[in-house]
Coordinates of C-alpha atoms and ligand atoms in Angstrom, one line a residue:
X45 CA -6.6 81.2 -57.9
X46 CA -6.5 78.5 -55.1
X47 CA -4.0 75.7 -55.6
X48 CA -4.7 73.9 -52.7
X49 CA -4.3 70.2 -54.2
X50 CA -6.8 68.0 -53.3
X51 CA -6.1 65.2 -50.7
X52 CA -7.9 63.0 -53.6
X53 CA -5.3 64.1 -56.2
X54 CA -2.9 63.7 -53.7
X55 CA -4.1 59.9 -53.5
X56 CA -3.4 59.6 -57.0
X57 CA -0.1 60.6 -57.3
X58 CA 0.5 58.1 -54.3
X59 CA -1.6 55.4 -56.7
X60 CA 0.3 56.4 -59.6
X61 CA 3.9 56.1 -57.6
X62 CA 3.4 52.6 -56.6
X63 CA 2.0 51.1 -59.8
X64 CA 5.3 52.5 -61.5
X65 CA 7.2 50.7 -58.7
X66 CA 5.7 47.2 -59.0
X67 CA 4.8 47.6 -63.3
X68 CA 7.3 49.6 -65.0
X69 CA 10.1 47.4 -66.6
X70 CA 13.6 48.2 -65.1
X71 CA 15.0 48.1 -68.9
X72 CA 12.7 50.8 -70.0
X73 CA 13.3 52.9 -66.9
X74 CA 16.8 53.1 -67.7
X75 CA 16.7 53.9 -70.9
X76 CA 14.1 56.5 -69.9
X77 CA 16.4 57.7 -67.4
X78 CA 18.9 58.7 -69.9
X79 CA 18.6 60.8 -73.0
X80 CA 18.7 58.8 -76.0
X81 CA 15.4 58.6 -77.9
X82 CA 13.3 56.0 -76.7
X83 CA 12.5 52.9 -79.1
X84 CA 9.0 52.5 -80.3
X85 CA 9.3 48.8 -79.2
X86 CA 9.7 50.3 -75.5
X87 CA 6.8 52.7 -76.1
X88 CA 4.3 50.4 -77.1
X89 CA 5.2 47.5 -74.6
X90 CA 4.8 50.4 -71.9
X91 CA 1.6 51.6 -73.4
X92 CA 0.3 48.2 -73.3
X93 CA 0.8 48.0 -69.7
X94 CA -1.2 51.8 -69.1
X95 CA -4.3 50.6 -71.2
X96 CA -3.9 47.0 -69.3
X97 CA -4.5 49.4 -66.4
X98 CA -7.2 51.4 -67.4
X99 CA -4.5 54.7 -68.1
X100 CA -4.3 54.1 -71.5
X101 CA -5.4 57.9 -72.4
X102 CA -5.2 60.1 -69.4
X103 CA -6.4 63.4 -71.4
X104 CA -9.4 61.5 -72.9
X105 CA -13.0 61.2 -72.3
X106 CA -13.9 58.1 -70.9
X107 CA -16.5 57.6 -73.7
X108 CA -13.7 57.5 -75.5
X109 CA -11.8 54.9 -73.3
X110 CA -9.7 57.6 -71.7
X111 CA -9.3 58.1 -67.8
X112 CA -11.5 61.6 -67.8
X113 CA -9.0 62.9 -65.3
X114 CA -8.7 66.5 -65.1
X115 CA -5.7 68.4 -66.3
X116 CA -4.1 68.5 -62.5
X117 CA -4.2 64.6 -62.3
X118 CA -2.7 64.2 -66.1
X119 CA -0.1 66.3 -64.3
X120 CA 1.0 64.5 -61.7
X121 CA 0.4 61.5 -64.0
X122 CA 3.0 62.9 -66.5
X123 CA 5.1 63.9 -63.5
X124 CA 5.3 60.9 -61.9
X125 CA 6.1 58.8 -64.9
X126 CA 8.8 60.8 -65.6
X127 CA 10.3 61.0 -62.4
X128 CA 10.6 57.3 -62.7
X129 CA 11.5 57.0 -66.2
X130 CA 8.7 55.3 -67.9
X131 CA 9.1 55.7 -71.7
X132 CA 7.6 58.5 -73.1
X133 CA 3.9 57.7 -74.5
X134 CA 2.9 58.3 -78.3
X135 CA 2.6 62.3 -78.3
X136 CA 1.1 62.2 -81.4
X137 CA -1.8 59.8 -80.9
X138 CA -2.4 60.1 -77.9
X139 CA -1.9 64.3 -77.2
X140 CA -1.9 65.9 -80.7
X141 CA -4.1 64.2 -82.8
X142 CA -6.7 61.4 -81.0
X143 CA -8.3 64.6 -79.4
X144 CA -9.1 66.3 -83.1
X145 CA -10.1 62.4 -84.1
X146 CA -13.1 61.8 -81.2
X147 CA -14.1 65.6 -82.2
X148 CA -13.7 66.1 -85.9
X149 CA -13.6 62.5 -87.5
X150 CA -16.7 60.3 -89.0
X151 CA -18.0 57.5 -86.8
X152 CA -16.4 55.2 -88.9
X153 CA -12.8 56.7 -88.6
X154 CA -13.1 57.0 -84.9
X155 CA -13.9 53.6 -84.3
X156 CA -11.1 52.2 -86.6
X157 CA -8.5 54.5 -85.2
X158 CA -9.3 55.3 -81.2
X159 CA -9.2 51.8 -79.8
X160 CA -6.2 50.8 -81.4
X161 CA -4.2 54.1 -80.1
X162 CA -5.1 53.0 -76.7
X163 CA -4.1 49.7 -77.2
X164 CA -0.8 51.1 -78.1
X165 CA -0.7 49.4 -81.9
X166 CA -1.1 52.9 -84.0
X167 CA 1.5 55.3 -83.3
X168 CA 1.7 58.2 -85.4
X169 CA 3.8 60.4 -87.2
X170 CA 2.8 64.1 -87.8
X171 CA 3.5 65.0 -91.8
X172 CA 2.9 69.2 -91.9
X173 CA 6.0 70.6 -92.2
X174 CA 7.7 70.9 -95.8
X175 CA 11.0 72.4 -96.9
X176 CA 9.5 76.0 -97.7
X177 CA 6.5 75.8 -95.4
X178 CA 7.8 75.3 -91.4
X179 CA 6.4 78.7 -89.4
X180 CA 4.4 79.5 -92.7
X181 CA 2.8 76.5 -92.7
X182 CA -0.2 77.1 -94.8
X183 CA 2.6 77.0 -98.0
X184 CA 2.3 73.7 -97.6
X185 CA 2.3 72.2 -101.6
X186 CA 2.1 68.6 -101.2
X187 CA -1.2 67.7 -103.3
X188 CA -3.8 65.5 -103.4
X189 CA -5.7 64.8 -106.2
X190 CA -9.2 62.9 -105.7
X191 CA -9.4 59.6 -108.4
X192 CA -12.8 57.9 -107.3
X193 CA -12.3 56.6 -103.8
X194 CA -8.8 57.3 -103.7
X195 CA -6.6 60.2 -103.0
X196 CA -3.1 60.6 -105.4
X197 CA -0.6 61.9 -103.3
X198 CA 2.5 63.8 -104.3
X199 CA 4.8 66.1 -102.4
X200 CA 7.4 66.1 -100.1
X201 CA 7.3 66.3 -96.0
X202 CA 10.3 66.9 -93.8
X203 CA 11.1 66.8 -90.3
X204 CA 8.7 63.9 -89.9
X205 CA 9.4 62.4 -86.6
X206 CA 9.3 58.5 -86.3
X207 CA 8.1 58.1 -89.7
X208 CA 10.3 55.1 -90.2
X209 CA 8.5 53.6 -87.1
X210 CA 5.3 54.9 -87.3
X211 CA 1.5 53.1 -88.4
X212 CA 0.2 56.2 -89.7
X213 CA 1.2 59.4 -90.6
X214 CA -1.5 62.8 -90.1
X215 CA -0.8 65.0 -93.1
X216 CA -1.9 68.1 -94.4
X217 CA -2.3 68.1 -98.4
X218 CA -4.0 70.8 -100.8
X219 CA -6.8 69.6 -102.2
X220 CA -7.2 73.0 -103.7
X221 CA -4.5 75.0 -105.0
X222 CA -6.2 77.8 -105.6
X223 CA -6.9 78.5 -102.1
X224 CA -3.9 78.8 -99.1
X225 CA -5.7 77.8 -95.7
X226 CA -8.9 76.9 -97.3
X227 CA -7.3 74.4 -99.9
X228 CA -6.0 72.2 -97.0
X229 CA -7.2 68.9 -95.8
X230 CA -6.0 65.8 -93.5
X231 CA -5.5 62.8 -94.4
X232 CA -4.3 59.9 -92.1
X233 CA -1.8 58.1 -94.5
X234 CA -0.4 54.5 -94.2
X235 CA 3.8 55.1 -94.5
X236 CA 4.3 51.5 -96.0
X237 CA 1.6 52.6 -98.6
X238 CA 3.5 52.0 -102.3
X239 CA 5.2 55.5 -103.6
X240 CA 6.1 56.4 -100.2
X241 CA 9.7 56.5 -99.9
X242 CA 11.9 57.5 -96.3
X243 CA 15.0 59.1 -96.1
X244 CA 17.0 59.7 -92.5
X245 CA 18.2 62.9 -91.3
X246 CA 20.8 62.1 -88.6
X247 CA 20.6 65.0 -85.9
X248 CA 23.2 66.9 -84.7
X249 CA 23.5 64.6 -81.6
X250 CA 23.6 61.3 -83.6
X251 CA 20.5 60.3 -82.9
X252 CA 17.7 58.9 -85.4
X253 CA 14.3 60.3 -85.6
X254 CA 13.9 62.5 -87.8
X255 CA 13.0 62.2 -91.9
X256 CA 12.0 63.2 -95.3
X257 CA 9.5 61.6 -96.4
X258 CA 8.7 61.8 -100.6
X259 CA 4.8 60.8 -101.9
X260 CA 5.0 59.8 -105.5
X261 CA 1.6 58.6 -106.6
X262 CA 0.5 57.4 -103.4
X263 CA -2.9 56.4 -103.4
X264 CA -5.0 56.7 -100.3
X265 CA -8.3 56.0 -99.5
X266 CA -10.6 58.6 -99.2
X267 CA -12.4 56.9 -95.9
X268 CA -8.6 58.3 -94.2
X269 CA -9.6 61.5 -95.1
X270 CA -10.6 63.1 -91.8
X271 CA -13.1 65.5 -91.0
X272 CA -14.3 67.5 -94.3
X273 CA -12.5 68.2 -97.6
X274 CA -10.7 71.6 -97.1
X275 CA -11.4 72.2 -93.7
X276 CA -8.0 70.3 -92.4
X277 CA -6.5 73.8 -91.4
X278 CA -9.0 74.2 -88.5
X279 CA -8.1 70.7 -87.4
X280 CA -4.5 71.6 -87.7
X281 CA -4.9 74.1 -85.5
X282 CA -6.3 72.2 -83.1
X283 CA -3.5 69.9 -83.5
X284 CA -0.9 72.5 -83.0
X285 CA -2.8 73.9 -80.3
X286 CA -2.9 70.5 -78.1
X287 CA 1.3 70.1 -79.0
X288 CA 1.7 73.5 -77.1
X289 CA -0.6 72.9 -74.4
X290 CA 2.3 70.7 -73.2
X291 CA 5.1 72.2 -74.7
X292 CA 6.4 73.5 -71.3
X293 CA 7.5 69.8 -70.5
X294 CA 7.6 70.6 -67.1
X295 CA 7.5 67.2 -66.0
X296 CA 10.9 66.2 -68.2
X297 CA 12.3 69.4 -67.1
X298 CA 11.9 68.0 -63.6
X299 CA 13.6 64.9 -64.5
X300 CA 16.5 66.7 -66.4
X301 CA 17.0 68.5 -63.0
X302 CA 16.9 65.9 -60.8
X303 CA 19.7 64.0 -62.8
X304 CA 22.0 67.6 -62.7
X305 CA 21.2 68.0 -59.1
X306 CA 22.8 64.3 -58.7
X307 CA 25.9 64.8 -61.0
X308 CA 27.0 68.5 -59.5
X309 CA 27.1 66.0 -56.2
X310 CA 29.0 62.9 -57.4
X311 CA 31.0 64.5 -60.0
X312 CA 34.6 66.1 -58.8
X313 CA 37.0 68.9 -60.4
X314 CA 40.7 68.6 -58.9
X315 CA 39.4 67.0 -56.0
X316 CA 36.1 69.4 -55.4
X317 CA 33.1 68.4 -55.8
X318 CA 31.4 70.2 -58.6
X319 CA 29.0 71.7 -56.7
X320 CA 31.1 73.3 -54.3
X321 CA 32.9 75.3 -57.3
X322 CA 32.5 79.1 -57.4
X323 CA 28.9 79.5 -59.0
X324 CA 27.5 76.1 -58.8
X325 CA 25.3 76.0 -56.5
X326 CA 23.5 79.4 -57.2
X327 CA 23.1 78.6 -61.1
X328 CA 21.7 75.2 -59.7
X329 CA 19.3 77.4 -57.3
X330 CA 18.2 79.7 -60.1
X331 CA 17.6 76.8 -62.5
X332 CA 15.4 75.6 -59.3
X333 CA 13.5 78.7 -58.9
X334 CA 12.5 79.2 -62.9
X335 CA 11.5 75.2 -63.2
X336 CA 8.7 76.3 -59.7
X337 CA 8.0 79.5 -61.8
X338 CA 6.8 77.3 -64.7
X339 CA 5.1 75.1 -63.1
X340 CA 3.2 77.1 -61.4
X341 CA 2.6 79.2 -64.7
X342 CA 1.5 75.7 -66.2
X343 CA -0.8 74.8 -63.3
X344 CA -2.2 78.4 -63.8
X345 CA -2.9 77.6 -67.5
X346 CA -4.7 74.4 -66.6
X347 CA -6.9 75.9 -64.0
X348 CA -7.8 79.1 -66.1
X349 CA -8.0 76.7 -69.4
X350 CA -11.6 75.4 -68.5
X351 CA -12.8 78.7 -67.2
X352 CA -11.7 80.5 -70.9
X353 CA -8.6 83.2 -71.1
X354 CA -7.1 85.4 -73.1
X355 CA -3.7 85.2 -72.3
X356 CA -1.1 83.1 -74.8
X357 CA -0.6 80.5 -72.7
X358 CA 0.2 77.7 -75.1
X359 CA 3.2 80.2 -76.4
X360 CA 4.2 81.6 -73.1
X361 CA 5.1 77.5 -71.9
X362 CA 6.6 76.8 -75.2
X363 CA 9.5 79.8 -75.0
X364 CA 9.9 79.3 -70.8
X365 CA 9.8 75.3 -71.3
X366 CA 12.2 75.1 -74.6
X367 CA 14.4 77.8 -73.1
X368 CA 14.8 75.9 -69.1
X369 CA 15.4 72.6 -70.8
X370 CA 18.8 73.9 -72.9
X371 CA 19.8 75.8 -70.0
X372 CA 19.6 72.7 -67.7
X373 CA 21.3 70.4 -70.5
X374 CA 24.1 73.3 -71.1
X375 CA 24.8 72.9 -67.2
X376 CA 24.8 69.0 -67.2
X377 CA 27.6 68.9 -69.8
X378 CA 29.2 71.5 -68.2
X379 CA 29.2 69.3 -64.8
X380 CA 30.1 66.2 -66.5
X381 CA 33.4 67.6 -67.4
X382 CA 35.3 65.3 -69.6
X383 CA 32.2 62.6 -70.4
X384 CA 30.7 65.9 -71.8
X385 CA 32.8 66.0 -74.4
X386 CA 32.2 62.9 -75.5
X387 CA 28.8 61.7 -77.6
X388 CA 27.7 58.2 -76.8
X389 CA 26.5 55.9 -79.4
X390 CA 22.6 55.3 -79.6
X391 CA 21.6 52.2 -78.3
X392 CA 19.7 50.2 -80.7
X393 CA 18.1 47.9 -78.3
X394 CA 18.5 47.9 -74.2
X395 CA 21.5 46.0 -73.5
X396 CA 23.1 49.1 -71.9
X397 CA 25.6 47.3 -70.0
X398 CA 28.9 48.0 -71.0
X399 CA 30.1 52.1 -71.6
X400 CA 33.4 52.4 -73.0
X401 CA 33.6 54.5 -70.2
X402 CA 32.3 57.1 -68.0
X403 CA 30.0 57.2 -64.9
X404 CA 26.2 55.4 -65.9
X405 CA 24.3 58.8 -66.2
X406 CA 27.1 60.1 -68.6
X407 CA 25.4 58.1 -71.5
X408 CA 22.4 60.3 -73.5
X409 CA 23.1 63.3 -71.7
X410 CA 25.1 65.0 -74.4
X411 CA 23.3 63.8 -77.3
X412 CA 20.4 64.9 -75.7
X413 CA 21.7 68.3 -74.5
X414 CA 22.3 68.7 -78.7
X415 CA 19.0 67.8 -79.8
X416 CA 17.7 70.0 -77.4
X417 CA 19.1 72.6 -79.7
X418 CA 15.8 72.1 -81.7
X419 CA 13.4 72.8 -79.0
X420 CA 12.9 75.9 -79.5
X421 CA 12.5 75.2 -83.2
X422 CA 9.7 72.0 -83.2
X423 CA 6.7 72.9 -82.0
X424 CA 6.6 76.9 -83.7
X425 CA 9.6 78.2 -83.8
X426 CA 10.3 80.4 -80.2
X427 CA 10.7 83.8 -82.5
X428 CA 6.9 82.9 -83.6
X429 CA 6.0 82.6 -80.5
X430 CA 7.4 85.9 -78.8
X431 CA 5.5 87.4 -81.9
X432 CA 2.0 86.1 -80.6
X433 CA 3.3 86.9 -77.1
X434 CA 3.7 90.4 -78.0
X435 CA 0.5 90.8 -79.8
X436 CA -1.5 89.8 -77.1
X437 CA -0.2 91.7 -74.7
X438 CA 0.4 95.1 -76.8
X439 CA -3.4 94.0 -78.2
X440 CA -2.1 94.7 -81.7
Ligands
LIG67 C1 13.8 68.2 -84.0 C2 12.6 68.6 -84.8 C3 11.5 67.8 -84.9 C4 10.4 68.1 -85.7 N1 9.4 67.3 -85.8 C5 8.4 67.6 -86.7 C6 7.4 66.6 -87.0 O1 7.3 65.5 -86.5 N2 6.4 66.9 -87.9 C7 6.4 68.2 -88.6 O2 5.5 68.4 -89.4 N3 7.4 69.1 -88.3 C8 8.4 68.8 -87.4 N4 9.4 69.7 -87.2 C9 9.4 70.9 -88.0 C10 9.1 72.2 -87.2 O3 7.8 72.3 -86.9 C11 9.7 73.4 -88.0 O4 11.1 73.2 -88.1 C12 9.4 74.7 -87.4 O5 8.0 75.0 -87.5 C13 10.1 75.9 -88.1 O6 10.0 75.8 -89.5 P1 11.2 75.8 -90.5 O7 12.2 74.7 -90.0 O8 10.7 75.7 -91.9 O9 12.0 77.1 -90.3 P2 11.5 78.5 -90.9 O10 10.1 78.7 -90.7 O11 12.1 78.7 -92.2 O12 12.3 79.5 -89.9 C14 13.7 79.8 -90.0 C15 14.0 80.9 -89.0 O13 13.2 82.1 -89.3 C16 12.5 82.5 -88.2 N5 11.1 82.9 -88.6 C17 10.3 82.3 -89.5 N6 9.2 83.0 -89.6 C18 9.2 84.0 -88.7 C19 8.4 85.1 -88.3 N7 7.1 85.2 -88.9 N8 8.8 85.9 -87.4 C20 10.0 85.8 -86.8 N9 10.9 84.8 -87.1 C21 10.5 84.0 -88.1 C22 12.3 81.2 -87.3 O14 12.1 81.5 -85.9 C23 13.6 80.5 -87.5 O15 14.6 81.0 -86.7 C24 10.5 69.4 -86.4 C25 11.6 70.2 -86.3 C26 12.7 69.8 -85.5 C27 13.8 70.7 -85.5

């Protein structure tokens, strides 16, 4: 492998630097900056401002209206941005599911749904798991029933992120109940469509983006349904495939780092500062030395990715990523001390001005470090993934 970067890469990360300076909103950057979920309004102001730029869709084709870059450049792209905060981008249009649209969907659906992903004004929702069907997802009972040019939905989904805010959500239905993998199919459903109902789940650090979301009678067109009847567990699969391909988050790992590495210096115990106390420094150091590990596990993955492999990256990322991103939030509590303790309310919009107390990065960083419990649940459960691990390697 040669990871010598090349000077123009290099050029683009300077590019890249400098248009976050002089276009990214200082609201948005500070909200970024801290934990708390970011609000859709944020996300699709900022992703306005990318496509304004031409970087609407840095992993896409630029037949597609996407930059064409190659995965190192999405890379420092990623990196950069968070470094400096910039909301995160709509994951599910934009990573997990425009890619299976421009491959898999009609002409028609493409044209309806691409454009307006870039343009930021269709963010989605992903709608596959279901209470009895999470790692064994092909369970999955939610039905549709075809009634001339219409789909009748009903089931139940759960765990839907951002349905509440979303334009569209990508579900899997059986279309045939008879068959497990085979009977599935995905369609692209409207969430203000009537019979669709949304009920909050409030997570463990207070924060709002989760839901159930309940299909009674829902009728959807049958022009939403993409790709071929039956065939939506290959595009599933696809979907799943392009969450893990950035499930080691390496670039918000880097972030979470940077803003440990500046509250073990400013933060004080009994007059010390934290990280001068017995330990500090070398957990810091190891936390250091597995982020460069995974990076250069994920930069290994992106090279080998276009040359074909056998190895389970996408898994491989998802454990080390999940795992680095509780450890570092564990340790940022830990070094906030008393503001650690305490879980700061959510911000409904971004008039974050007055704290009832605390130091300004204190705010988000516990509710975050709970969420993060759930990383190595979403995207496959961790224990799924050792399993895959384990078979590839023992070749079983
Ligand atoms: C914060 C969060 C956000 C999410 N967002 C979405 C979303 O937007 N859209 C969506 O569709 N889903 C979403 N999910 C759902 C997520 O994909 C599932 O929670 C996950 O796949 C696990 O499924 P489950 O919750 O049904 O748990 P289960 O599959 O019931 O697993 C329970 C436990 O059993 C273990 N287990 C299960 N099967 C095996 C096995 N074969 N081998 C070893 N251990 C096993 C698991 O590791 C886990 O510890 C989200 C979940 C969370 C927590």
């Amino acid at each position: 492998m040669d990871f010598q970067i090349d000077p123009a890469d290099e050029a683009l990360r300077v590019e890249v630097r400098e248009f976050l300076r002089t276009h990214l909103p200082a609201d948005l950057a500070q909200r970024g900056a801290s934990g708390f979920h970011p609000l859709r309004a944020d996300q699709r102001r900022w992703q306005r401002i990318l496509f304004e730029r031409g970087w609407g869709a840095p992993n896409w084709p630029t037949e597609f209206g996407g930059t064409g870059w190659s995965h190192l450049r999405q890379f420092i792209f990623d990196e950069e941005c968070a470094l400096a905060g910039a909301p995160v981008t709509d994951h599910g249009g934009l990573r997990m599911f425009g890619p299976v649209i421009y491959t898999y969907a009609s002409s028609e659906l493409k044209a309806r749904l691409l454009p307006a992903i870039l343009r930021g004004e269709l963010f989605w929702g992903q709608g596959f798991s279901e209470p009895n069907a999470g790692s064994d997802l092909a369970a999955l009972r939610t039905r549709a029933e075809r009634d001339g040019d219409h789909y009748i939905v009903n089931g139940q989904k759960i765990w839907t992120t951002g349905a509440h805010t979303c334009d569209v959500i990508g579900c899997l239905v059986k279309t045939n109940p008879e068959a497990k993998q085979r009977g599935i199919s995905f369609l692209c459903i409207d969430p203000q469509s009537p019979g669709i109902s949304i009920r909050p789940i409030i997570d463990i650090g207070e924060g709002y983006s989760l839901n159930e979301v309940f299909f009674d009678n829902v009728r959807v067109p049958v022009d939403n349904l993409l790709g071929e009847e039956n065939m939506g567990w290959t595009y599933a699969k696809a979907v799943l495939e392009n969450e893990r391909a950035t499930s080691a988050e390496v670039p918000l790992n880097k972030r979470k780092l940077a803003q440990l590495r500046e509250i073990v210096q400013r933060e004080c115990s009994n007059g010390e500062r934290v990280i001068d106390l017995p330990g500090f420094a070398q957990r810091v150091a190891q936390l250091e030395v597995d982020l460069r590990a995974l990076e250069w596990l994920t930069l290994r993955a992106l090279t080998e990715k276009s040359g074909g492999t056998s190895l389970p990256y996408g898994s491989l990322l998802k454990v080390r990523g999940s795992e680095l991103l509780q450890r570092i939030g564990e340790m940022t509590v830990e070094a906030l001390g008393q503001y650690g303790l305490y879980v700061y309310a959510e911000p409904e919009e971004n008039t974050i001005t007055a704290w009832p107390m605390g130091p300004d990065y204190a705010p988000g960083v516990t509710a975050d470090f709970m969420y993060r419990r759930a990383a190595t649940i979403y995207g496959g459960a961790n224990e799924v993934q050792r399993t895959i691990i384990a078979r590839s390697f023992l070749e079983l």
